[in-house]
């Protein structure tokens, strides 16, 4: 869960490297560093802390060179110290390396190299890579051959980029961790994710596991590990560079919350036909899912909550489905065969646990689909089909617009599955589709009128925060609690409404606000559960339409527009996102970069 940037081209590499690190900081912000070829060797500047602190430490130092690499780190091996920051070098400082992933055999490699006299100065697994390259250089291998031999010995997951003194060349390899190439008029980039270089180019090549690339001023050479040439097609990324900036907003998270009307409109465009009451998912031919006997959704974190939302809508339609944590799938997966559909839900398409579950499902012969935001991602390539949510870049670590888009796309996918299973569209499709089409406008209006900031201020500094919901309100309650704890660092829990009296009520005090989500599904029961907390002194905040009975009973109200019960939870979720944001802002938290978290979890 780190960010890599590399650059080759005319002019000084320092500015694009620092820009890339700033754009990648959502992937890790424990430490940062850069290395540049300065004409007489490799100059490395690195330190613990955020990219801004690295820039301050560089100050007026001259880091001239056309080629360089950079890295922003989320710690796995070793604490966030100056010594553990990347780039790492060998003992001669003729080799510099940045790495994302985990080298599982680094202890063995480190011990072997130490036996040959190599001295290590960090606690990281990455440091063995430059020493291993240098070992093979000392054996008389060329730079390229030494890099390939070193990579051959690595076990685990990695995206690694190396720079060697005396030549304007970058060497890179990928296995299990993302790496993408950017190209534009003699300037070339290597990065963990497209936003790193989006200001400079929108022409990209997504690398696949086992790929090795050699980048110099003349271009990019794609090979396998043995050196055999391979072909990788370039793609044009449709993201606008401005989408990766904060614009007029104080934080990326607030910007991305307010982008949800646009994100949903993009997700729905060309996929629903309200006039003819049909769903048009071009990648799925009629009857694609008619032989499916059960559906498994696999995901982690926020994507898991979207998966649970999708699973519940299918179960309500009479299709057997389950939502499973991808990180538990290897030990608890239900029986899977050719009549099983496995839907992997992952914003980045690179989530390690979800990819592992996807591969397990593929091996079992299941039909696999991924619902993701990134064209060219590993999940999109490895699943049988990909359904893209089209949410645009999401930089804030706490997912917002991607949850809404995922849930909507899973609703559409669920309706297609129902139609294939039953031989005709579901009876309520004629009602659902117009409501879906109206969601962007409903969200826009709600965002303009929301008083979530006042609610956040009213209940600031409470001891604990509970979120409850029933049916499709349950995953929204889970997501509301997750968002709150992620960025406020305050204790928050989400529950199915009926579970309150099975233990959690013991924690309820007058200092425990309860956010109750009303979706139109058994709302009287949810209201009763909320009242059980209220009688014990807890303030209740009803998240529901203006005319709902709960408004008269609750202590406070977060209003959502009237809509179908299948969709009302998604509107409630946006209000809860705003409450979390404003509560975190009042506490002066690092909203876009919450402590201990990174955007893309690319290691298991």
PDB file of N, CA, C and O in Angstrom, residues 458-459 514 516 518 527 530 534 538-544 548-558:
ATOM      1  N   UNK A 458     -23.982  19.515  16.921  1.00  0.00           N
ATOM      2  CA  UNK A 458     -24.849  19.266  18.085  1.00  0.00           C
ATOM      3  C   UNK A 458     -24.382  18.070  18.894  1.00  0.00           C
ATOM      4  O   UNK A 458     -24.464  18.069  20.128  1.00  0.00           O
ATOM      5  N   UNK A 459     -23.872  17.044  18.208  1.00  0.00           N
ATOM      6  CA  UNK A 459     -23.492  15.818  18.916  1.00  0.00           C
ATOM      7  C   UNK A 459     -21.980  15.599  18.939  1.00  0.00           C
ATOM      8  O   UNK A 459     -21.505  14.486  19.166  1.00  0.00           O
ATOM      9  N   UNK A 514     -27.738   7.868  18.509  1.00  0.00           N
ATOM     10  CA  UNK A 514     -28.104   6.736  17.663  1.00  0.00           C
ATOM     11  C   UNK A 514     -28.681   7.279  16.362  1.00  0.00           C
ATOM     12  O   UNK A 514     -29.720   7.951  16.366  1.00  0.00           O
ATOM     13  N   UNK A 516     -30.619   6.439  13.223  1.00  0.00           N
ATOM     14  CA  UNK A 516     -31.524   5.382  12.776  1.00  0.00           C
ATOM     15  C   UNK A 516     -31.919   5.626  11.328  1.00  0.00           C
ATOM     16  O   UNK A 516     -32.479   6.671  10.992  1.00  0.00           O
ATOM     17  N   UNK A 518     -34.135   4.857   8.151  1.00  0.00           N
ATOM     18  CA  UNK A 518     -35.460   4.351   7.800  1.00  0.00           C
ATOM     19  C   UNK A 518     -35.576   4.280   6.273  1.00  0.00           C
ATOM     20  O   UNK A 518     -35.472   5.298   5.588  1.00  0.00           O
ATOM     21  N   UNK A 527     -38.171   1.829  14.407  1.00  0.00           N
ATOM     22  CA  UNK A 527     -38.563   2.903  15.312  1.00  0.00           C
ATOM     23  C   UNK A 527     -38.655   2.395  16.745  1.00  0.00           C
ATOM     24  O   UNK A 527     -38.225   3.065  17.697  1.00  0.00           O
ATOM     25  N   UNK A 530     -35.118   1.979  18.038  1.00  0.00           N
ATOM     26  CA  UNK A 530     -34.551   3.281  18.372  1.00  0.00           C
ATOM     27  C   UNK A 530     -35.125   3.794  19.691  1.00  0.00           C
ATOM     28  O   UNK A 530     -34.403   4.377  20.515  1.00  0.00           O
ATOM     29  N   UNK A 534     -33.610   5.258  23.131  1.00  0.00           N
ATOM     30  CA  UNK A 534     -34.023   6.585  23.581  1.00  0.00           C
ATOM     31  C   UNK A 534     -34.493   6.572  25.040  1.00  0.00           C
ATOM     32  O   UNK A 534     -34.214   7.505  25.804  1.00  0.00           O
ATOM     33  N   UNK A 538     -30.411   7.843  25.242  1.00  0.00           N
ATOM     34  CA  UNK A 538     -29.674   8.127  24.018  1.00  0.00           C
ATOM     35  C   UNK A 538     -30.469   9.045  23.093  1.00  0.00           C
ATOM     36  O   UNK A 538     -31.660   8.793  22.854  1.00  0.00           O
ATOM     37  N   UNK A 539     -29.856  10.089  22.566  1.00  0.00           N
ATOM     38  CA  UNK A 539     -30.545  10.896  21.553  1.00  0.00           C
ATOM     39  C   UNK A 539     -30.638  10.109  20.252  1.00  0.00           C
ATOM     40  O   UNK A 539     -29.693   9.420  19.855  1.00  0.00           O
ATOM     41  N   UNK A 540     -31.765  10.200  19.560  1.00  0.00           N
ATOM     42  CA  UNK A 540     -31.993   9.486  18.315  1.00  0.00           C
ATOM     43  C   UNK A 540     -32.082  10.493  17.171  1.00  0.00           C
ATOM     44  O   UNK A 540     -32.843  11.469  17.246  1.00  0.00           O
ATOM     45  N   UNK A 541     -31.290  10.248  16.134  1.00  0.00           N
ATOM     46  CA  UNK A 541     -31.325  11.070  14.926  1.00  0.00           C
ATOM     47  C   UNK A 541     -31.958  10.226  13.833  1.00  0.00           C
ATOM     48  O   UNK A 541     -31.394   9.206  13.415  1.00  0.00           O
ATOM     49  N   UNK A 542     -33.127  10.612  13.378  1.00  0.00           N
ATOM     50  CA  UNK A 542     -33.833   9.866  12.339  1.00  0.00           C
ATOM     51  C   UNK A 542     -33.343  10.303  10.966  1.00  0.00           C
ATOM     52  O   UNK A 542     -33.327  11.501  10.656  1.00  0.00           O
ATOM     53  N   UNK A 543     -32.957   9.344  10.148  1.00  0.00           N
ATOM     54  CA  UNK A 543     -32.542   9.615   8.779  1.00  0.00           C
ATOM     55  C   UNK A 543     -33.659   9.092   7.885  1.00  0.00           C
ATOM     56  O   UNK A 543     -33.787   7.885   7.645  1.00  0.00           O
ATOM     57  N   UNK A 544     -34.511  10.008   7.410  1.00  0.00           N
ATOM     58  CA  UNK A 544     -35.747   9.601   6.747  1.00  0.00           C
ATOM     59  C   UNK A 544     -36.378  10.787   6.031  1.00  0.00           C
ATOM     60  O   UNK A 544     -35.946  11.926   6.214  1.00  0.00           O
ATOM     61  N   UNK A 548     -42.085  11.407   7.528  1.00  0.00           N
ATOM     62  CA  UNK A 548     -42.014  10.118   8.204  1.00  0.00           C
ATOM     63  C   UNK A 548     -42.398  10.252   9.671  1.00  0.00           C
ATOM     64  O   UNK A 548     -42.092  11.256  10.328  1.00  0.00           O
ATOM     65  N   UNK A 549     -43.071   9.232  10.197  1.00  0.00           N
ATOM     66  CA  UNK A 549     -43.503   9.258  11.591  1.00  0.00           C
ATOM     67  C   UNK A 549     -42.336   9.414  12.560  1.00  0.00           C
ATOM     68  O   UNK A 549     -42.469  10.003  13.640  1.00  0.00           O
ATOM     69  N   UNK A 550     -41.151   8.926  12.187  1.00  0.00           N
ATOM     70  CA  UNK A 550     -39.999   8.986  13.082  1.00  0.00           C
ATOM     71  C   UNK A 550     -39.581  10.412  13.404  1.00  0.00           C
ATOM     72  O   UNK A 550     -38.982  10.673  14.460  1.00  0.00           O
ATOM     73  N   UNK A 551     -39.904  11.359  12.508  1.00  0.00           N
ATOM     74  CA  UNK A 551     -39.506  12.751  12.720  1.00  0.00           C
ATOM     75  C   UNK A 551     -40.114  13.288  14.010  1.00  0.00           C
ATOM     76  O   UNK A 551     -39.476  14.051  14.751  1.00  0.00           O
ATOM     77  N   UNK A 552     -41.336  12.897  14.308  1.00  0.00           N
ATOM     78  CA  UNK A 552     -42.026  13.403  15.494  1.00  0.00           C
ATOM     79  C   UNK A 552     -41.498  12.778  16.784  1.00  0.00           C
ATOM     80  O   UNK A 552     -41.701  13.327  17.868  1.00  0.00           O
ATOM     81  N   UNK A 553     -40.837  11.658  16.666  1.00  0.00           N
ATOM     82  CA  UNK A 553     -40.372  10.920  17.847  1.00  0.00           C
ATOM     83  C   UNK A 553     -38.897  11.184  18.129  1.00  0.00           C
ATOM     84  O   UNK A 553     -38.462  11.224  19.282  1.00  0.00           O
ATOM     85  N   UNK A 554     -38.116  11.396  17.082  1.00  0.00           N
ATOM     86  CA  UNK A 554     -36.662  11.512  17.211  1.00  0.00           C
ATOM     87  C   UNK A 554     -36.263  12.856  17.823  1.00  0.00           C
ATOM     88  O   UNK A 554     -37.035  13.818  17.839  1.00  0.00           O
ATOM     89  N   UNK A 555     -35.041  12.898  18.300  1.00  0.00           N
ATOM     90  CA  UNK A 555     -34.492  14.129  18.862  1.00  0.00           C
ATOM     91  C   UNK A 555     -33.957  15.056  17.768  1.00  0.00           C
ATOM     92  O   UNK A 555     -33.833  16.262  17.998  1.00  0.00           O
ATOM     93  N   UNK A 556     -33.614  14.506  16.642  1.00  0.00           N
ATOM     94  CA  UNK A 556     -33.115  15.296  15.513  1.00  0.00           C
ATOM     95  C   UNK A 556     -33.434  14.546  14.228  1.00  0.00           C
ATOM     96  O   UNK A 556     -33.776  13.359  14.246  1.00  0.00           O
ATOM     97  N   UNK A 557     -33.301  15.259  13.104  1.00  0.00           N
ATOM     98  CA  UNK A 557     -33.746  14.693  11.833  1.00  0.00           C
ATOM     99  C   UNK A 557     -32.764  15.049  10.723  1.00  0.00           C
ATOM    100  O   UNK A 557     -32.387  16.215  10.560  1.00  0.00           O
ATOM    101  N   UNK A 558     -32.335  14.054   9.967  1.00  0.00           N
ATOM    102  CA  UNK A 558     -31.597  14.248   8.723  1.00  0.00           C
ATOM    103  C   UNK A 558     -32.525  13.856   7.585  1.00  0.00           C
ATOM    104  O   UNK A 558     -32.881  12.690   7.437  1.00  0.00           O
TER     105      UNK A 558
END
